[in-house]
Tab-separated table of C-alpha atoms and ligand atoms in Angstrom:
chain	number	residue	atom	x	y	z
A	1429	MET	CA	0.007	0.159	0.257
A	1430	LYS	CA	1.491	3.635	-0.849
A	1431	LYS	CA	0.331	7.124	-0.053
A	1432	TYR	CA	-0.509	8.941	-2.416
A	1433	PHE	CA	-0.524	12.723	-3.353
A	1434	LEU	CA	-1.741	14.051	-5.933
A	1435	LEU	CA	0.083	17.781	-6.850
A	1436	THR	CA	-0.561	18.078	-10.459
A	1437	PRO	CA	-2.284	21.185	-12.293
A	1438	GLY	CA	-5.978	19.367	-12.288
A	1439	PRO	CA	-7.110	16.900	-11.205
A	1440	THR	CA	-6.552	18.034	-7.117
A	1441	PRO	CA	-7.322	16.363	-3.576
A	1442	VAL	CA	-10.720	16.636	-2.537
A	1443	PRO	CA	-11.444	17.341	0.836
A	1444	PRO	CA	-12.908	14.469	3.176
A	1445	SER	CA	-16.026	16.737	3.722
A	1446	VAL	CA	-16.523	16.796	-0.020
A	1447	SER	CA	-15.645	13.004	-0.736
A	1448	LEU	CA	-18.426	12.451	2.344
A	1449	SER	CA	-21.102	14.468	1.039
A	1450	GLU	CA	-20.586	12.730	-2.333
A	1451	ALA	CA	-20.969	9.279	-1.181
A	1452	GLN	CA	-25.207	10.031	0.379
A	1453	PRO	CA	-27.325	8.373	-1.444
A	1454	ILE	CA	-28.187	9.434	-4.813
A	1455	LEU	CA	-30.888	12.543	-5.017
A	1456	HIS	CA	-33.336	12.412	-7.740
A	1457	HIS	CA	-32.839	15.157	-9.960
A	1458	ARG	CA	-36.439	16.653	-10.314
A	1459	THR	CA	-36.404	16.930	-6.324
A	1460	THR	CA	-37.121	20.139	-4.314
A	1461	GLU	CA	-34.335	18.985	-1.773
A	1462	PHE	CA	-32.169	18.340	-5.109
A	1463	GLY	CA	-33.265	21.765	-6.677
A	1464	LYS	CA	-31.961	23.590	-3.545
A	1465	TYR	CA	-28.966	22.772	-3.484
A	1466	PHE	CA	-28.581	23.020	-7.755
A	1467	VAL	CA	-29.591	26.696	-7.011
A	1468	GLU	CA	-26.866	27.235	-3.736
A	1469	VAL	CA	-24.581	25.942	-6.245
A	1470	ILE	CA	-25.201	28.579	-9.024
A	1471	GLU	CA	-25.078	31.292	-5.980
A	1472	ASN	CA	-21.978	30.301	-4.667
A	1473	MET	CA	-20.624	30.093	-8.154
A	1474	LYS	CA	-21.260	33.677	-8.652
A	1475	TYR	CA	-19.541	34.163	-5.316
A	1476	VAL	CA	-16.497	32.490	-6.118
A	1477	PHE	CA	-16.537	34.334	-9.824
A	1478	GLN	CA	-17.124	37.653	-8.899
A	1479	THR	CA	-19.955	38.335	-10.576
A	1480	LYS	CA	-23.687	39.168	-10.790
A	1481	ASN	CA	-23.986	37.429	-14.434
A	1482	ASP	CA	-26.135	34.646	-14.987
A	1483	VAL	CA	-24.148	31.265	-14.162
A	1484	LEU	CA	-24.996	28.162	-16.160
A	1485	MET	CA	-23.783	24.662	-15.126
A	1486	VAL	CA	-22.070	22.216	-17.769
A	1487	THR	CA	-21.997	18.064	-16.866
A	1488	SER	CA	-18.966	18.066	-18.559
A	1489	SER	CA	-14.953	18.815	-17.995
A	1490	GLY	CA	-13.653	22.129	-18.943
A	1491	THR	CA	-13.734	21.802	-22.614
A	1492	GLY	CA	-17.365	21.119	-22.704
A	1493	ALA	CA	-17.853	24.686	-21.189
A	1494	MET	CA	-15.410	25.641	-23.524
A	1495	GLU	CA	-17.289	24.042	-26.609
A	1496	SER	CA	-20.920	25.144	-25.012
A	1497	SER	CA	-19.174	29.127	-25.153
A	1498	VAL	CA	-18.134	28.826	-29.404
A	1499	VAL	CA	-21.444	27.153	-30.480
A	1500	ASN	CA	-23.485	29.828	-28.138
A	1501	LEU	CA	-22.031	32.992	-29.218
A	1502	LEU	CA	-21.420	32.524	-32.825
A	1503	SER	CA	-22.335	31.459	-36.641
A	1504	ASP	CA	-20.838	29.505	-39.258
A	1505	GLY	CA	-18.339	31.909	-40.955
A	1506	ASP	CA	-18.091	34.665	-38.204
A	1507	GLU	CA	-15.074	35.773	-37.355
A	1508	VAL	CA	-13.131	36.198	-34.028
A	1509	ILE	CA	-9.637	36.246	-32.609
A	1510	VAL	CA	-7.726	33.475	-30.272
A	1511	ALA	CA	-4.594	34.848	-28.102
A	1512	SER	CA	-3.268	32.226	-27.195
A	1513	THR	CA	-0.399	31.494	-24.455
A	1514	GLY	CA	0.138	27.505	-25.092
A	1515	ASN	CA	-2.029	24.400	-24.779
A	1516	PHE	CA	-5.234	25.414	-23.845
A	1517	GLY	CA	-5.428	28.853	-25.570
A	1518	ASP	CA	-4.559	26.915	-28.987
A	1519	ARG	CA	-7.730	25.129	-27.385
A	1520	TRP	CA	-9.845	27.195	-28.436
A	1521	GLU	CA	-8.499	27.192	-31.631
A	1522	LYS	CA	-9.196	24.316	-32.700
A	1523	ILE	CA	-13.057	24.529	-30.721
A	1524	CYS	CA	-13.405	27.390	-33.613
A	1525	GLN	CA	-12.255	25.243	-36.220
A	1526	SER	CA	-14.088	22.667	-36.101
A	1527	TYR	CA	-17.739	24.775	-35.717
A	1528	LYS	CA	-15.886	26.337	-39.013
A	1529	VAL	CA	-15.277	30.144	-37.652
A	1530	LYS	CA	-12.608	31.906	-38.945
A	1531	VAL	CA	-9.899	32.799	-36.501
A	1532	ASN	CA	-7.378	35.684	-36.396
A	1533	LYS	CA	-4.789	34.305	-33.677
A	1534	ILE	CA	-2.491	35.462	-31.474
A	1535	ASP	CA	0.469	33.068	-31.586
A	1536	VAL	CA	2.441	33.839	-27.923
A	1537	GLU	CA	5.650	32.815	-27.327
A	1538	TRP	CA	5.326	29.640	-25.093
A	1539	GLY	CA	6.386	31.197	-21.416
A	1540	LYS	CA	5.193	34.955	-21.996
A	1541	SER	CA	2.201	36.627	-21.892
A	1542	VAL	CA	-0.324	38.328	-24.252
A	1543	ASN	CA	0.168	41.915	-25.041
A	1544	PRO	CA	-2.934	43.099	-24.759
A	1545	LYS	CA	-2.290	45.728	-27.465
A	1546	ASP	CA	-1.700	42.911	-30.140
A	1547	ILE	CA	-5.826	42.058	-29.634
A	1548	LYS	CA	-6.289	46.166	-29.560
A	1549	ASN	CA	-4.683	46.333	-32.971
A	1550	ILE	CA	-7.119	43.274	-34.561
A	1551	LEU	CA	-9.983	44.809	-33.258
A	1552	ASP	CA	-9.276	48.332	-34.304
A	1553	ALA	CA	-8.620	47.175	-38.192
A	1554	ASN	CA	-11.477	44.051	-38.118
A	1555	LYS	CA	-15.240	45.501	-36.518
A	1556	ASN	CA	-16.600	42.340	-37.950
A	1557	ILE	CA	-15.022	40.321	-34.551
A	1558	LYS	CA	-17.593	38.724	-32.929
A	1559	ALA	CA	-15.287	37.099	-29.862
A	1560	VAL	CA	-12.050	37.110	-28.084
A	1561	PHE	CA	-11.254	33.840	-26.525
A	1562	THR	CA	-8.398	33.643	-23.932
A	1563	THR	CA	-6.746	32.409	-20.707
A	1564	HIS	CA	-6.534	33.383	-17.551
A	1565	THR	CA	-3.990	30.584	-16.186
A	1566	GLU	CA	-2.599	29.096	-19.161
A	1567	THR	CA	-1.914	25.614	-17.253
A	1568	SER	CA	0.733	24.473	-19.668
A	1569	THR	CA	2.666	27.490	-19.182
A	1570	GLY	CA	1.978	28.369	-16.093
A	1571	VAL	CA	1.148	31.967	-17.512
A	1572	VAL	CA	-1.189	34.507	-16.184
A	1573	ASN	CA	-2.527	36.730	-18.802
A	1574	ASP	CA	-3.728	40.567	-18.053
A	1575	ILE	CA	-7.401	40.137	-18.265
A	1576	GLU	CA	-8.463	43.251	-16.368
A	1577	THR	CA	-6.682	45.200	-19.522
A	1578	ILE	CA	-8.022	43.237	-21.808
A	1579	GLY	CA	-11.528	43.213	-20.300
A	1580	LYS	CA	-10.952	47.195	-21.022
A	1581	ILE	CA	-10.168	46.835	-24.075
A	1582	VAL	CA	-12.495	44.294	-25.582
A	1583	SER	CA	-15.887	45.942	-23.801
A	1584	ALA	CA	-14.641	49.501	-25.622
A	1585	THR	CA	-16.047	47.426	-28.761
A	1586	GLN	CA	-18.827	45.346	-29.910
A	1587	ALA	CA	-16.706	41.965	-29.324
A	1588	VAL	CA	-17.788	40.019	-26.470
A	1589	LEU	CA	-14.653	38.619	-24.178
A	1590	VAL	CA	-14.688	34.912	-23.725
A	1591	VAL	CA	-11.858	33.639	-20.744
A	1592	ASP	CA	-11.032	30.171	-19.585
A	1593	THR	CA	-10.421	30.280	-16.631
A	1594	ILE	CA	-10.487	26.614	-15.814
A	1595	SER	CA	-7.650	26.271	-13.867
A	1596	GLY	CA	-7.064	29.893	-12.842
A	1597	LEU	CA	-10.521	29.985	-10.806
A	1598	SER	CA	-10.618	29.792	-6.708
A	1599	GLY	CA	-6.542	30.357	-7.170
A	1600	GLN	CA	-5.424	33.357	-8.567
A	1601	LYS	CA	-7.826	36.749	-8.465
A	1602	PHE	CA	-10.240	36.921	-10.852
A	1603	LEU	CA	-12.709	39.327	-11.485
A	1604	THR	CA	-15.481	38.522	-13.647
A	1605	ASP	CA	-17.149	41.898	-13.483
A	1606	GLU	CA	-14.960	44.811	-12.922
A	1607	TRP	CA	-12.445	43.051	-15.221
A	1608	LYS	CA	-15.462	43.209	-17.839
A	1609	VAL	CA	-15.267	39.561	-19.003
A	1610	ASP	CA	-18.244	38.428	-20.953
A	1611	VAL	CA	-18.168	34.496	-20.566
A	1612	ALA	CA	-15.850	32.960	-17.960
A	1613	VAL	CA	-15.276	28.981	-17.906
A	1614	THR	CA	-14.404	27.087	-15.228
A	1615	GLY	CA	-14.209	23.223	-14.128
A	1616	SER	CA	-14.888	21.452	-11.088
A	1617	GLN	CA	-11.492	19.656	-10.641
A	1618	LYS	CA	-8.869	22.637	-9.672
A	1619	GLY	CA	-9.326	25.364	-7.661
A	1620	LEU	CA	-12.719	24.452	-6.467
A	1621	MET	CA	-11.878	21.605	-4.850
A	1622	CYS	CA	-14.158	18.752	-6.505
A	1623	PRO	CA	-13.444	15.124	-8.429
A	1624	PRO	CA	-13.757	16.307	-12.677
A	1625	GLY	CA	-17.122	16.687	-14.097
A	1626	LEU	CA	-18.379	19.273	-14.085
A	1627	SER	CA	-18.095	22.639	-15.475
A	1628	PHE	CA	-19.793	25.914	-15.195
A	1629	VAL	CA	-19.879	29.491	-17.714
A	1630	THR	CA	-20.731	33.210	-16.454
A	1631	VAL	CA	-22.793	34.271	-19.175
A	1632	SER	CA	-23.193	38.765	-19.467
A	1633	GLU	CA	-26.010	40.880	-21.025
A	1634	LYS	CA	-23.526	41.566	-23.894
A	1635	ALA	CA	-22.513	38.058	-24.021
A	1636	TRP	CA	-27.084	36.727	-24.463
A	1637	GLN	CA	-27.692	39.586	-27.159
A	1638	LEU	CA	-25.382	37.281	-29.204
A	1639	VAL	CA	-26.956	34.010	-28.570
A	1640	GLU	CA	-29.928	35.114	-29.763
A	1641	LYS	CA	-28.005	35.716	-33.012
A	1642	SER	CA	-25.792	32.511	-33.010
A	1643	GLN	CA	-26.446	29.914	-35.802
A	1644	LEU	CA	-23.775	27.606	-34.732
A	1645	PRO	CA	-25.941	23.944	-34.137
A	1646	LYS	CA	-26.337	22.739	-30.293
A	1647	PHE	CA	-28.482	20.372	-28.433
A	1648	TYR	CA	-26.825	19.424	-24.771
A	1649	PHE	CA	-24.743	22.673	-24.723
A	1650	ASP	CA	-27.899	24.900	-25.674
A	1651	TRP	CA	-27.568	27.742	-22.748
A	1652	LYS	CA	-31.339	28.813	-23.279
A	1653	LYS	CA	-32.588	25.483	-22.582
A	1654	MET	CA	-29.898	25.856	-19.606
A	1655	LYS	CA	-31.287	29.393	-18.145
A	1656	LYS	CA	-34.686	28.498	-18.410
A	1657	SER	CA	-34.307	25.185	-16.294
A	1658	VAL	CA	-31.999	27.117	-13.510
A	1659	ALA	CA	-35.190	29.527	-13.061
A	1660	ASN	CA	-37.098	26.732	-12.273
A	1661	LYS	CA	-33.895	24.686	-9.833
A	1662	GLU	CA	-33.529	21.724	-11.994
A	1663	THR	CA	-30.849	20.949	-14.962
A	1664	PRO	CA	-32.235	20.043	-18.548
A	1665	PHE	CA	-30.899	16.987	-18.633
A	1666	THR	CA	-29.544	14.590	-15.624
A	1667	PRO	CA	-26.840	16.213	-14.004
A	1668	ALA	CA	-24.106	14.504	-12.124
A	1669	VAL	CA	-26.321	14.631	-9.077
A	1670	SER	CA	-23.492	13.464	-6.758
A	1671	LEU	CA	-20.822	16.173	-8.161
A	1672	VAL	CA	-23.224	19.075	-7.879
A	1673	VAL	CA	-24.240	17.955	-3.585
A	1674	GLY	CA	-19.848	17.719	-3.281
A	1675	MET	CA	-19.957	20.762	-5.126
A	1676	HIS	CA	-22.454	22.732	-2.401
A	1677	LYS	CA	-20.359	20.931	0.052
A	1678	ALA	CA	-16.649	22.618	-1.262
A	1679	LEU	CA	-18.206	25.925	-1.890
A	1680	GLU	CA	-19.576	26.284	1.380
A	1681	LEU	CA	-15.447	25.386	2.458
A	1682	ILE	CA	-14.754	28.457	0.069
A	1683	LYS	CA	-17.453	31.087	1.536
A	1684	GLU	CA	-15.686	29.957	4.833
A	1685	LYS	CA	-12.934	30.925	4.426
A	1686	THR	CA	-12.951	33.652	1.637
A	1687	ILE	CA	-11.876	33.909	-1.777
A	1688	GLU	CA	-9.368	36.829	-0.917
A	1689	LYS	CA	-7.577	34.403	1.695
A	1690	ILE	CA	-7.426	31.373	-1.046
A	1691	TRP	CA	-5.867	34.236	-3.650
A	1692	ALA	CA	-3.305	35.091	-0.848
A	1693	GLU	CA	-2.594	31.922	0.602
A	1694	ASN	CA	-1.474	30.199	-2.985
A	1695	GLU	CA	0.116	33.158	-4.069
A	1696	LYS	CA	2.362	32.490	-0.623
A	1697	LEU	CA	2.006	28.868	-1.417
A	1698	SER	CA	3.383	30.044	-5.134
A	1699	LEU	CA	6.371	32.355	-4.266
A	1700	ALA	CA	8.005	30.020	-1.727
A	1701	CYS	CA	7.925	27.282	-4.492
A	1702	ARG	CA	9.498	29.339	-6.562
A	1703	ALA	CA	12.426	30.453	-4.183
A	1704	ALA	CA	12.654	26.484	-3.401
A	1705	VAL	CA	13.367	26.256	-6.824
A	1706	LYS	CA	15.829	28.859	-7.250
A	1707	SER	CA	17.607	27.488	-4.851
A	1708	MET	CA	17.506	24.167	-5.740
A	1709	GLY	CA	19.761	25.746	-8.647
A	1710	LEU	CA	17.062	25.162	-11.263
A	1711	LYS	CA	15.040	27.798	-13.312
A	1712	LEU	CA	11.398	28.410	-13.924
A	1713	PHE	CA	10.053	28.325	-17.509
A	1714	SER	CA	7.992	31.215	-17.892
A	1715	ASP	CA	8.689	34.614	-17.564
A	1716	GLU	CA	8.839	35.006	-13.614
A	1717	ASN	CA	6.581	38.602	-13.563
A	1718	VAL	CA	3.958	36.696	-15.615
A	1719	THR	CA	3.678	32.997	-14.001
A	1720	CYS	CA	0.877	32.372	-11.989
A	1721	THR	CA	0.178	31.935	-8.691
A	1722	VAL	CA	-1.960	27.965	-8.679
A	1723	LEU	CA	1.519	26.105	-10.689
A	1724	THR	CA	4.929	26.553	-10.850
A	1725	PRO	CA	6.496	25.275	-14.276
A	1726	VAL	CA	9.942	24.025	-13.285
A	1727	LEU	CA	12.358	23.678	-16.171
A	1728	MET	CA	14.295	20.705	-16.806
A	1729	PRO	CA	18.645	20.801	-16.495
A	1730	GLU	CA	20.307	19.440	-19.330
A	1731	GLY	CA	20.123	15.766	-19.755
A	1732	ILE	CA	17.252	15.415	-17.231
A	1733	ASP	CA	14.160	13.874	-18.531
A	1734	GLY	CA	11.203	15.836	-17.303
A	1735	GLN	CA	8.445	12.719	-18.396
A	1736	LYS	CA	11.232	10.835	-16.455
A	1737	VAL	CA	11.326	12.906	-13.461
A	1738	VAL	CA	7.418	12.590	-13.009
A	1739	LYS	CA	7.576	8.726	-13.371
A	1740	VAL	CA	9.531	8.322	-10.810
A	1741	MET	CA	7.987	10.427	-8.597
A	1742	ARG	CA	4.409	8.811	-8.900
A	1743	GLU	CA	5.740	5.167	-8.956
A	1744	GLU	CA	8.707	5.174	-6.786
A	1745	PHE	CA	7.173	8.253	-3.916
A	1746	GLY	CA	3.765	8.145	-4.830
A	1747	ILE	CA	3.825	11.591	-5.387
A	1748	SER	CA	2.198	12.466	-8.629
A	1749	ILE	CA	3.172	16.568	-10.184
A	1750	ALA	CA	2.698	16.817	-14.075
A	1751	GLY	CA	4.984	17.218	-16.800
A	1752	GLY	CA	5.012	19.571	-19.509
A	1753	GLN	CA	2.296	19.095	-22.896
A	1754	ASP	CA	3.318	19.010	-26.126
A	1755	LYS	CA	6.281	20.853	-27.331
A	1756	LEU	CA	7.509	20.818	-23.348
A	1757	LYS	CA	6.845	17.845	-23.050
A	1758	GLY	CA	9.965	16.189	-21.158
A	1759	LYS	CA	11.529	19.921	-20.884
A	1760	ILE	CA	9.695	21.176	-17.429
A	1761	VAL	CA	7.179	19.636	-14.486
A	1762	ARG	CA	4.934	20.719	-13.290
A	1763	ILE	CA	3.674	21.641	-9.422
A	1764	ALA	CA	0.558	22.882	-8.804
A	1765	HIS	CA	-0.285	24.176	-5.437
A	1766	MET	CA	-4.267	25.163	-5.465
A	1767	GLY	CA	-7.685	23.733	-4.038
A	1768	TYR	CA	-6.913	21.771	-1.223
A	1769	ILE	CA	-2.885	21.378	-1.720
A	1770	ASP	CA	-1.367	22.470	1.559
A	1771	ARG	CA	2.554	23.875	2.059
A	1772	PHE	CA	2.933	20.086	3.446
A	1773	ASP	CA	1.992	18.613	0.471
A	1774	LEU	CA	4.614	21.410	-1.116
A	1775	ILE	CA	7.207	20.639	0.866
A	1776	VAL	CA	6.792	16.776	0.285
A	1777	ALA	CA	6.706	17.282	-3.518
A	1778	ILE	CA	10.097	19.306	-3.633
A	1779	SER	CA	11.438	17.185	-1.155
A	1780	GLY	CA	10.975	14.136	-3.990
A	1781	LEU	CA	12.121	16.385	-6.776
A	1782	GLU	CA	15.351	17.229	-4.826
A	1783	ILE	CA	15.474	13.029	-4.509
A	1784	VAL	CA	14.230	11.904	-7.858
A	1785	ILE	CA	16.662	14.165	-9.809
A	1786	ASN	CA	19.291	13.612	-8.227
A	1787	LYS	CA	18.739	9.834	-8.670
A	1788	LEU	CA	18.774	10.574	-12.005
A	1789	GLY	CA	21.881	11.999	-11.997
A	1790	TYR	CA	21.559	16.118	-11.338
A	1791	LYS	CA	23.279	17.021	-8.385
A	1792	ILE	CA	20.882	19.256	-5.968
A	1793	GLU	CA	21.919	19.990	-2.816
A	1794	LEU	CA	19.370	17.698	-0.856
A	1795	GLY	CA	17.297	20.239	1.606
A	1796	SER	CA	17.933	22.986	-0.157
A	1797	GLY	CA	14.178	23.617	-1.481
A	1798	THR	CA	12.761	22.075	1.725
A	1799	LYS	CA	14.800	24.892	3.747
A	1800	VAL	CA	13.255	27.104	2.247
A	1801	LEU	CA	10.013	25.846	2.035
A	1802	GLU	CA	9.872	25.422	5.698
A	1803	GLU	CA	11.570	29.128	6.766
A	1804	MET	CA	9.106	30.640	3.988
A	1805	LEU	CA	5.960	28.481	5.097
A	1806	GLY	CA	6.766	27.448	8.635
B	118	PLP	C1	-6.333	26.411	-18.577
B	118	PLP	C2	-7.497	24.785	-18.922
B	118	PLP	N1	-8.258	25.119	-20.001
B	118	PLP	C3	-8.707	23.818	-20.338
B	118	PLP	C4	-8.570	22.912	-19.670
B	118	PLP	C5	-9.350	21.736	-19.965
B	118	PLP	O1	-10.513	20.987	-19.242
B	118	PLP	P1	-10.980	19.804	-19.230
B	118	PLP	O2	-9.719	18.846	-19.024
B	118	PLP	O3	-11.622	19.559	-17.553
B	118	PLP	O4	-11.837	19.128	-20.188
B	118	PLP	C6	-7.461	22.518	-18.657
B	118	PLP	C7	-6.940	21.792	-18.271
B	118	PLP	O5	-6.625	20.703	-17.826
B	118	PLP	C8	-6.538	24.178	-18.677
B	118	PLP	O6	-6.281	24.026	-17.432
């Protein structure tokens, strides 16, 4: 039997009280009892998103909510901007292309953030742009984008701003209304401390106007059906009942702690993790001034394969961190510090990283990273 430590940037560990609430006998979804859980989840998600806009729940992982945004806002042949900083920004492009939406892509070098001026230039030159799609915290590179400035630019135009905050929400500051985000998308399995399987979207008045004109095909992901059902305290189809009950509990925990304290705590863990990595003689992958606070991307030294590091940490020590994706495969590892992950989990992960990189032949002074964590987080 091996003890298991989960520090991947999704899924993340689930608090025992959330797991226990999910283990309750299954409720039927057309009952007052379930309806109460559901509407409270929707209301509490408004707090987490910091919005007064409509919040809709989708029974799918985060990508489903991303796809629902494309099909509910757009029509065949519409033009959009995708400002991509990595693998998940690229996902917006792939979804749009699947529906024959014309993409003006801003392809940012991985490890750097979007320059909001690049978005402004395209919007100034092309008044046909219907939507701007981008990412809050780009999980593949560890970069955070300046959504506040992007929001100022996009809100002054006819286009709507659609932001993927699947890994950022309830981890790093995100203010849907104040930053003028028309549609924000998130998933249950990261900062929200639940198992994968639920996602949420916020929809502004400006976005609803586009929904009225949208002609892309949709059935299961139809936002109008979802909105009508929320008003009746139910969902259009059978929801993931147990996950909703678990989410209800997780949101209670978040509200009890307050979202501001969660942002502050994640920032503290993030600063300590970066300092630990540097004191081990390793480098961060992304520019530090735009590194997000929900995960730390660590560049592997010459001759060390990041995929192997991840494998040995998991198989020998039961510590799960993530490797690099796509062109970063083998080159980086990613350590999450969001949701239910705490300072001692981080000490375990950094300790495992020190041991495993040494085992693989690159000299790191044992204790050089953990000492910094103990000093900064103790
Ligand atoms: C920023 C971001 N966007 C999109 C996704 C995709 O979400 P899912 O795997 O829940 O479909 C992820 C998941 O890792 C993510 O971190």
